Coordinates of C-alpha atoms in Angstrom, one line a residue:
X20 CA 22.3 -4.3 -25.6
X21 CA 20.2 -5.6 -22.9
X22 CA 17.8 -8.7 -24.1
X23 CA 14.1 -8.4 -22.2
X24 CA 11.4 -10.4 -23.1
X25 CA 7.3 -10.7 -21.8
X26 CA 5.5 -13.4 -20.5
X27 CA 2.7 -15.3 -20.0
X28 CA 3.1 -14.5 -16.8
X29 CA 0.6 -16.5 -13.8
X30 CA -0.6 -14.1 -11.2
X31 CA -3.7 -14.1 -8.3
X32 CA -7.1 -14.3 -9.6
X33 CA -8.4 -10.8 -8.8
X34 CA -9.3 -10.7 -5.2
X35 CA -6.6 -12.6 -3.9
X36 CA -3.5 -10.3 -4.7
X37 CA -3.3 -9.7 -0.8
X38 CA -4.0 -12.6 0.4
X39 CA -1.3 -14.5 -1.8
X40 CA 1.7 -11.5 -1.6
X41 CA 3.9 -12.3 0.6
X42 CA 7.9 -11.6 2.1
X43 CA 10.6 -13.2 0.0
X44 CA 12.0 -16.5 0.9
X45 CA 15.1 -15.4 2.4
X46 CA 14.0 -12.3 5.0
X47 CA 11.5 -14.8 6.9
X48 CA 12.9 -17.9 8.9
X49 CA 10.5 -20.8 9.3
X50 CA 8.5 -19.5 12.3
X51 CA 7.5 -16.5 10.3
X52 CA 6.8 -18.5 7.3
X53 CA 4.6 -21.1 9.5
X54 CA 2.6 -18.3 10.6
X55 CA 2.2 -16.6 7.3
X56 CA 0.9 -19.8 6.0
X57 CA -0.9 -21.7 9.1
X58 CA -4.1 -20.4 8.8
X59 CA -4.0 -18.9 5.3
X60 CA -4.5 -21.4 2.0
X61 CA -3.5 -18.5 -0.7
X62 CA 0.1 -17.4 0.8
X63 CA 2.6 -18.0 -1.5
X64 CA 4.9 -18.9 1.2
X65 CA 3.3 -22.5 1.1
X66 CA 5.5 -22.5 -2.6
X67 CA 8.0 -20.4 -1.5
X68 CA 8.6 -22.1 1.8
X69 CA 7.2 -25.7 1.3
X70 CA 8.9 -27.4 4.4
X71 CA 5.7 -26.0 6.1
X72 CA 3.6 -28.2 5.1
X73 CA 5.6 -31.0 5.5
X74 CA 6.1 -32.7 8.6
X75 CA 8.2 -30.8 11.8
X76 CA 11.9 -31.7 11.5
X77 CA 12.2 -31.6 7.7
X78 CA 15.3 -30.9 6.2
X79 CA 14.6 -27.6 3.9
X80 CA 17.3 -28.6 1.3
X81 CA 15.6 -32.3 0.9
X82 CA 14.3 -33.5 -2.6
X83 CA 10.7 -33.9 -0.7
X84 CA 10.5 -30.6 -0.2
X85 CA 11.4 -28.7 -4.0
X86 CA 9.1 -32.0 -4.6
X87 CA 6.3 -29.9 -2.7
X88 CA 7.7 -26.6 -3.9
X89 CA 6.1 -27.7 -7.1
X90 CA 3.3 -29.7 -5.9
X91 CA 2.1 -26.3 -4.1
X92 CA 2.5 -24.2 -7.2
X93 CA 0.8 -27.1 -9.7
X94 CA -2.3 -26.6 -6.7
X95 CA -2.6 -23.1 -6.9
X96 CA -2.8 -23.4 -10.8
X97 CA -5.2 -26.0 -10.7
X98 CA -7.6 -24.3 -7.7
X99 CA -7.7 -21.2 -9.8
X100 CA -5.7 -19.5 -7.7
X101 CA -3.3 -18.4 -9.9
X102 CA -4.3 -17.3 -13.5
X103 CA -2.5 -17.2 -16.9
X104 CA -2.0 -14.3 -18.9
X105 CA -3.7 -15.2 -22.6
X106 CA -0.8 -13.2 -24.5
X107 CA 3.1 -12.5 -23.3
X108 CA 3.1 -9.1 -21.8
X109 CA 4.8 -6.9 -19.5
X110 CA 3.9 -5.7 -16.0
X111 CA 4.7 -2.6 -14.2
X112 CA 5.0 -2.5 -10.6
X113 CA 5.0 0.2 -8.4
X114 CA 5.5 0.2 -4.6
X115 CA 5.0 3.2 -2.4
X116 CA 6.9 3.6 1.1
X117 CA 6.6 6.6 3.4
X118 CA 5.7 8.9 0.2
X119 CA 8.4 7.2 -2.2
X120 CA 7.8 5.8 -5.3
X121 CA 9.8 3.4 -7.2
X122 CA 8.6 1.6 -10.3
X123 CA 10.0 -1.3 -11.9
X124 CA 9.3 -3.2 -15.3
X125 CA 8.2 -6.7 -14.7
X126 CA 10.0 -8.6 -17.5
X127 CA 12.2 -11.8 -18.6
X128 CA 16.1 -10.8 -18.8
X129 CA 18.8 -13.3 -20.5
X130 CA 20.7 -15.7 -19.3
X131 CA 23.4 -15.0 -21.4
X132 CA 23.7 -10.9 -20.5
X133 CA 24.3 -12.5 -16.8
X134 CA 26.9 -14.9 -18.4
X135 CA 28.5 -12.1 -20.3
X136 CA 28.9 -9.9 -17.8
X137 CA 25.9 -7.0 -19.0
X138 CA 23.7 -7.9 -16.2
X139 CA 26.0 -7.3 -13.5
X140 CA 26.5 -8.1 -9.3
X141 CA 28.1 -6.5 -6.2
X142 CA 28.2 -9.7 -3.9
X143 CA 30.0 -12.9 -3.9
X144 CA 27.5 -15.7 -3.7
X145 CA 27.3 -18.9 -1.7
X146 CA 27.3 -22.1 -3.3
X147 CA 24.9 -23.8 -0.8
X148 CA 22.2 -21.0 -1.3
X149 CA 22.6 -21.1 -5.5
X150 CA 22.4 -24.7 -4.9
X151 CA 19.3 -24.5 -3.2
X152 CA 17.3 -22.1 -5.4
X153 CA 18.6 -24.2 -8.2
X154 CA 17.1 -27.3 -6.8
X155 CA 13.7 -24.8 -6.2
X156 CA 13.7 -23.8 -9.8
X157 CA 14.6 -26.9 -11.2
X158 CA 11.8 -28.8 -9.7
X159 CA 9.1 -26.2 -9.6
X160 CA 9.9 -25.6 -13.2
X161 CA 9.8 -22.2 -13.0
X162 CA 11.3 -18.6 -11.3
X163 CA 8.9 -18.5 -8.3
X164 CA 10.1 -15.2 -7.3
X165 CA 11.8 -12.2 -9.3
X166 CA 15.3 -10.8 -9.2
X167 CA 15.5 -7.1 -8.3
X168 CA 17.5 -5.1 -10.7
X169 CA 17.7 -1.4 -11.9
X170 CA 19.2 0.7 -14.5
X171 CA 21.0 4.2 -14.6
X172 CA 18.2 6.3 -15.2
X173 CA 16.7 7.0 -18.5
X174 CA 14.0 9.7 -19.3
X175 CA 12.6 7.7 -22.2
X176 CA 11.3 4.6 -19.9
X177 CA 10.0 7.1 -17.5
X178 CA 7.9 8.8 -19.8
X179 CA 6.5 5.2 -21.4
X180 CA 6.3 4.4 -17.4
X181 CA 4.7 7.7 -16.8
X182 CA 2.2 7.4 -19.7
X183 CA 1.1 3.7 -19.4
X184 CA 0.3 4.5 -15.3
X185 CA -1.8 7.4 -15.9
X186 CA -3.2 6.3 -19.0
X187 CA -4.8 2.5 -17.4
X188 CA -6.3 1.5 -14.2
X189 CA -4.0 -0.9 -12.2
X190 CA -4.8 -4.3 -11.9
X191 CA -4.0 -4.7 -8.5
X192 CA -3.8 -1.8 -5.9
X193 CA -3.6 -2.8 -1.9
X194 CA -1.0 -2.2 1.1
X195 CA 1.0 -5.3 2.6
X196 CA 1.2 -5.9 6.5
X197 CA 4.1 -3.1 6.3
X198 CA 1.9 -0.1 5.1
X199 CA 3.9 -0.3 1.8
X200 CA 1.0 0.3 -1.3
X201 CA 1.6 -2.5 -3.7
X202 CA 0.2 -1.7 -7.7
X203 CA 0.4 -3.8 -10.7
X204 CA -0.4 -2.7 -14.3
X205 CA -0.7 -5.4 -16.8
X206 CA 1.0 -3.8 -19.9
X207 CA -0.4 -5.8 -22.9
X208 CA -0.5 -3.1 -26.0
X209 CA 1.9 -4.6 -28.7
X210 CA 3.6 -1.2 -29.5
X211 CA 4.1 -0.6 -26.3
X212 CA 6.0 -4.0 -25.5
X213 CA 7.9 -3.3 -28.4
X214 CA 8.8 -0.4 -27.5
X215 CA 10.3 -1.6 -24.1
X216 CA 12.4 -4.0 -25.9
X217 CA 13.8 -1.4 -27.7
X218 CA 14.5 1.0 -25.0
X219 CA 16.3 -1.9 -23.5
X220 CA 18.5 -2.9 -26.2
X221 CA 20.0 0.6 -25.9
X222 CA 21.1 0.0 -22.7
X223 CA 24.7 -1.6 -22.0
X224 CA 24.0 -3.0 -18.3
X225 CA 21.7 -4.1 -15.9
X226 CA 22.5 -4.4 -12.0
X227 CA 22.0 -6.7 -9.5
X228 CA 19.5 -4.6 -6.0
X229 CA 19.0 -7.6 -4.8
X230 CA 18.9 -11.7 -5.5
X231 CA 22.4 -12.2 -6.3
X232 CA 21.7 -16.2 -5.7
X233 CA 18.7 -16.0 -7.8
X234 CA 19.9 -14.6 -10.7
X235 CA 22.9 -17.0 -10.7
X236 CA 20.4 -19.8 -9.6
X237 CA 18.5 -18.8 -12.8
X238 CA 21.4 -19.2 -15.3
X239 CA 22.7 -22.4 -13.7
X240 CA 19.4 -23.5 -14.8
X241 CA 19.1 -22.5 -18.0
X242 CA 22.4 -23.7 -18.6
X243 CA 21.3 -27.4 -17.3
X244 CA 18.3 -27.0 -19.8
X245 CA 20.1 -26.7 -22.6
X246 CA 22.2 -29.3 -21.5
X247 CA 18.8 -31.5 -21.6
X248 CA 17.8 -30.0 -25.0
X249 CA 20.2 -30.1 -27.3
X250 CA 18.5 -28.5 -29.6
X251 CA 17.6 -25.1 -28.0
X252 CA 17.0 -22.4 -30.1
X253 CA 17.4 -19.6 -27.4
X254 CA 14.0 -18.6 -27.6
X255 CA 12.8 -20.9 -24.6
X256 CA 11.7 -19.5 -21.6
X257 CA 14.7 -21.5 -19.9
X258 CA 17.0 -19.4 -21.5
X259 CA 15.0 -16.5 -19.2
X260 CA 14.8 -15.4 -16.2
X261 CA 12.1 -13.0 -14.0
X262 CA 13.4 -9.8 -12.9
X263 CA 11.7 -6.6 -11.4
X264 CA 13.6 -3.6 -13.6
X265 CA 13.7 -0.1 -11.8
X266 CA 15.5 3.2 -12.5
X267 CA 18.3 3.9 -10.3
X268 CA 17.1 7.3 -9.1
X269 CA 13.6 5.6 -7.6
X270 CA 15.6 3.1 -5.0
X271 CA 16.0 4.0 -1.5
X272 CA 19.1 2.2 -0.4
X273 CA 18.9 1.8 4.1
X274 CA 22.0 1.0 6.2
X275 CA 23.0 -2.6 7.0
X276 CA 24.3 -1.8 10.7
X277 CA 26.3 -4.2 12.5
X278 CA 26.5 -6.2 15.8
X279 CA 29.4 -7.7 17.8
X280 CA 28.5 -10.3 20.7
X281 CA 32.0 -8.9 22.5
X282 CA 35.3 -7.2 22.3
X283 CA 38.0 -10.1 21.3
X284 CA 39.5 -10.3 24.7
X285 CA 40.0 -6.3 24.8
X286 CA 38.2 -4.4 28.2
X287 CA 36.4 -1.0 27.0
X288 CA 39.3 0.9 27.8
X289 CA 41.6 -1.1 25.3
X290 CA 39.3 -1.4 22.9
X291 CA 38.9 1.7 22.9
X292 CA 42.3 2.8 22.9
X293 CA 42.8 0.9 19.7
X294 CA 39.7 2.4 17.8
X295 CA 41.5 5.7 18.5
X296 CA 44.5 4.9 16.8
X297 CA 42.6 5.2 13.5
X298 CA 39.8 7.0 14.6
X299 CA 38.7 10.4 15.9
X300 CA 36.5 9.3 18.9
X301 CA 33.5 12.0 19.8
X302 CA 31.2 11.1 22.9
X303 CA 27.6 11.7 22.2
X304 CA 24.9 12.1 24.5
X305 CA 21.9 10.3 22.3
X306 CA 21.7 7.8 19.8
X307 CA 22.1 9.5 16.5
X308 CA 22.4 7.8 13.1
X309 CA 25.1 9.1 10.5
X310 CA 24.4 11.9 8.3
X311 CA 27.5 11.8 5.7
X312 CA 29.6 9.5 4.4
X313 CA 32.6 8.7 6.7
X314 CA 30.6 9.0 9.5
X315 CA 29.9 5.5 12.1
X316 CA 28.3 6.1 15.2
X317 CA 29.8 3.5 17.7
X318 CA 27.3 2.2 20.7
X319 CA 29.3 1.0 23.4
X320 CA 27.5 -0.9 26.3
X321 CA 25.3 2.1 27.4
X322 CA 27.6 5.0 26.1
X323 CA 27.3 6.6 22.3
X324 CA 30.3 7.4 19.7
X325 CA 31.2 9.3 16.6
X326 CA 33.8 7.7 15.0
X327 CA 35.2 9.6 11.8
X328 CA 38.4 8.2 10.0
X329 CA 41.5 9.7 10.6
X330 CA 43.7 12.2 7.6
X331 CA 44.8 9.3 5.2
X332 CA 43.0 6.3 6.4
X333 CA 40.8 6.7 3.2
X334 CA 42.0 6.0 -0.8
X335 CA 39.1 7.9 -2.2
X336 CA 40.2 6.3 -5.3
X337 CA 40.0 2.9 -4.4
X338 CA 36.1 1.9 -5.2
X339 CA 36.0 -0.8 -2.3
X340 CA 38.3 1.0 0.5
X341 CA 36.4 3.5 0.6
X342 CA 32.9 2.5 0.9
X343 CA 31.9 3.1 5.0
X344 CA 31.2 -0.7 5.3
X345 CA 35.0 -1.5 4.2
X346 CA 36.2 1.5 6.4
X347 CA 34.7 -0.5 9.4
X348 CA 35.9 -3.7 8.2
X349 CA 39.7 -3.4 7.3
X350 CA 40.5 -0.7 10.3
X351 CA 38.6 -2.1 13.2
X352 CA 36.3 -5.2 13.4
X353 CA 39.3 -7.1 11.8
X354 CA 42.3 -5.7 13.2
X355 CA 40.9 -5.0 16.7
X356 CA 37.3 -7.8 17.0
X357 CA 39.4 -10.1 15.2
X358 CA 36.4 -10.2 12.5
X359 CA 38.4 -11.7 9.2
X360 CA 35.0 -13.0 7.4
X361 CA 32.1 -11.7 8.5
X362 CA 30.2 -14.1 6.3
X363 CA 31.5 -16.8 8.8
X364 CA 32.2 -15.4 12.1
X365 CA 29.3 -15.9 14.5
X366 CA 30.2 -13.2 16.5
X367 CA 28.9 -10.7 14.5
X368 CA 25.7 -10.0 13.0
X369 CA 24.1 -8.1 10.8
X370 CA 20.5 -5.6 11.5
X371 CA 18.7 -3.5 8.4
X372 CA 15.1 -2.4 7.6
X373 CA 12.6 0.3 9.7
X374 CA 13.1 -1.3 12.9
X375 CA 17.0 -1.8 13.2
X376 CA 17.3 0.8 16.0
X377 CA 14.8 -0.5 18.1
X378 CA 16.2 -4.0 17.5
X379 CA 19.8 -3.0 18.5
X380 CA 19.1 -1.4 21.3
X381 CA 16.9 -4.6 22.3
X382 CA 19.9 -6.5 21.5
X383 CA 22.6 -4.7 23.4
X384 CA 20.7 -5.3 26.8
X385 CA 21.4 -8.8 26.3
X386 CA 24.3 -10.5 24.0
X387 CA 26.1 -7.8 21.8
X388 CA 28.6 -5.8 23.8
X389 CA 28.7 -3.1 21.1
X390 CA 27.3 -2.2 18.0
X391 CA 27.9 0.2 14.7
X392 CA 25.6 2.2 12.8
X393 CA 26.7 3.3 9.0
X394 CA 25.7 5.4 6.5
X395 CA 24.0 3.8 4.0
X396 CA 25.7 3.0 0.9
X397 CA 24.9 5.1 -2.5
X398 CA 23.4 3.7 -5.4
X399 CA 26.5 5.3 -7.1
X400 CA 28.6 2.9 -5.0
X401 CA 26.8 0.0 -5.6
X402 CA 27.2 0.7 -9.8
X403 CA 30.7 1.7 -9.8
X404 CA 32.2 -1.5 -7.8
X405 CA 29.7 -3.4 -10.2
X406 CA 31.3 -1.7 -13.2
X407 CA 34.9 -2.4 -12.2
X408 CA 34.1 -6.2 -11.8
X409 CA 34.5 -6.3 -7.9
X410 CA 32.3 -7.1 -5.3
X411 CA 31.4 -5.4 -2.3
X412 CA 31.7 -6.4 1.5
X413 CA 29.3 -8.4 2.4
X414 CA 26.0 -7.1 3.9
X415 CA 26.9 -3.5 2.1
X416 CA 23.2 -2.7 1.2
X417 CA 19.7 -3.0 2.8
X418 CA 17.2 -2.1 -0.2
X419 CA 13.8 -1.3 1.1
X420 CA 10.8 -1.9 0.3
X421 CA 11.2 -5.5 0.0
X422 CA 9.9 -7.0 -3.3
X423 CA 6.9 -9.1 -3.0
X424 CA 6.8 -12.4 -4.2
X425 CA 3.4 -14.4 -5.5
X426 CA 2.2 -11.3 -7.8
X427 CA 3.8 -12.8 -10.8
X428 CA 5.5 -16.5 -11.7
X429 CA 7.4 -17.2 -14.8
X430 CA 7.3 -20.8 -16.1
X431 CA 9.9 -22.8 -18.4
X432 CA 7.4 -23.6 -20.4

């Protein structure tokens, strides 16, 4: 039984829906976020991103600046920038890349399904990232941006999906700097709402896409609220948190390649040697990506490899061993790159979205001696590991496109 709630959700005065969307705060650094915001008042980066407006040399995890976060959000509401809904509703939104469409319910999920284990992860997180979206929450007094979940799909919420869209005119319809056509419906009818609800409650999980460190953000929040009231019913908006609900048969799931700056004291021809030991090694003449499972296409200097596993290198049983990104990890950039944690090792990093190729190549004329492409994990994956109570590998999954953050704002209050 999955608990989803509306809001009184804020969201861009019509007319500014463009001008305010903007990349979430963790896939822009702070050159990309001063130039989102330098010359434009409505980006929501200036809420998302406050340090920008502070002076150069701020620390980013400094009181001042979730001081600002909140400051910046308090002077869009006041300008008129942002605008209350008059009644609790739901939202739908629909994004469109390259001819795909996925479309997610806009909605509050509970606290206590996260706690409980019904609205479920694939990562480990880190606890100076949930510390600092904690710290943004906390003093903005509200989720500034939405977590990105789905479900396994479900023909009822399609059809109520399916009939809402075609049946009302979007309140927001425009394409983002990437070409991706960004459309919001406000879904206000009270039968409808209910209905939603109800749909959800027959549901036994939720999973995390993307925003493991918001979501747990979120309930270390709500948790620290209740702590502060007392009293709580469980009906506050604390006890809530902003999520972005799509069906798992809409998402398009990219690879999240890797980069290694060099070869752990090996020359080609050992390191080589070594990937052959649990490898079969094919030379190819041109880059190609991966078009199966169990397929990694090595780029070595200025030569191209297909590497396939070996008979019995793979447990197809095991959920984790035999996803392509543990494949990589536990038979080569461990035992041969000497790459324990890749969450710590600076020697390797990690490339996904439409321009990875283009961005490898640039990189291997410079400092990465050799690189891997994979293919990209299945949403299948992603749910069973979830369902077993394990995580995945860290970088497993590059969802695309990117959910935008500024079109909606839930408030504690």
């Amino acid at each position: 039984m999955i608990n989803i709630r509306p809001f009184r959700g804020l969201r861009p005065k019509e007319g500014l829906e463009d001008k305010m969307a903007c990349k979430p705060y963790d896939v822009i650094n702070h050159e990309e976020a001063l130039e989102l915001g330098g010359d434009n008042p409505y980006s929501f980066v200036h809420v998302t991103r406050p340090e920008i407006d502070l002076p150069p040399g701020t620390d980013p995890y400094s009181d001042q600046v979730y001081k600002k976060a909140k400051e910046a959000l308090d002077d869009f509401i006041q300008k008129g920038y942002l605008i209350e809904e008059d009644k609790k509703v739901f939202y739908i939104y629909r994004q469109i890349m390259k001819g795909r469409a996925q479309n997610g319910i806009v909605g509050c999920t509970s606290i206590d399904d996260y706690g409980e284990g019904r609205i479920k992860r694939h990562e480990f997180t880190r606890f100076d990232k949930e510390e600092d979206r904690i710290n943004h929450f906390y003093a903005a007094d509200a989720n500034t941006e939405p977590v990105f979940l789905f479900y396994k799909r479900n023909a009822d919420l399609k059809k109520l999906i399916e009939d809402w869209t075609n049946k009302h005119e979007p309140v927001y319809d425009f394409s983002s700097e990437d070409g991706v056509r960004q459309m919001l419906w406000i879904v206000d009818g009270d039968e409808t709402i209910e209905k939603i609800q109800h749909l959800f409650l027959d549901l036994d999980s939720l999973y995390i896409a993307d925003g493991h460190h918001r979501t747990a953000s979120s309930y270390k929040v709500g948790l620290k609220k209740r702590e502060e009231n007392p009293g709580y019913t469980g009906e506050e908006e604390f006890n809530f948190f902003m999520s972005v609900i799509f069906p798992e048969d809409e998402l398009y799931i990219m690879p999240y390649n890797r980069m290694v700056k060099d070869l752990n004291g090996n020359t080609e021809v050992e390191f080589l040697d070594k990937v052959g030991e649990k490898f079969h090694i094919q030379a190819m003449d041109t880059i190609e990506e991966p078009e199966k499972k169990y397929q990694i296409t090595m780029i070595l200097g200025d030569r191209v490899y297909r590497l396939t596993p070996k008979e019995g290198l793979v447990d197809e049983d095991d959920k984790i061993a035999c996803l392509d990104v543990s494949i990589l990890q536990d038979n080569l950039l461990a035992p041969i790159l000497g790459i324990e944690d890749p969450r710590t090792d600076t020697r390797i990093e990690f490339v996904g979205g439409e321009d990875m190729l283009d961005t490898i190549k640039e990189r291997l004329k410079t400092d990465i001696k050799v690189a891997f492409l994979l293919y990209p994990t299945q949403i299948g994956d992603v749910r069973a590991v979830s369902d077993i109570g394990e995580v995945m590998p860290p970088k497993s999954t590059w969802f695309e496109p990117k959910l935008l953050s500024g079109l909606f704002v839930h408030r504690f209050k």
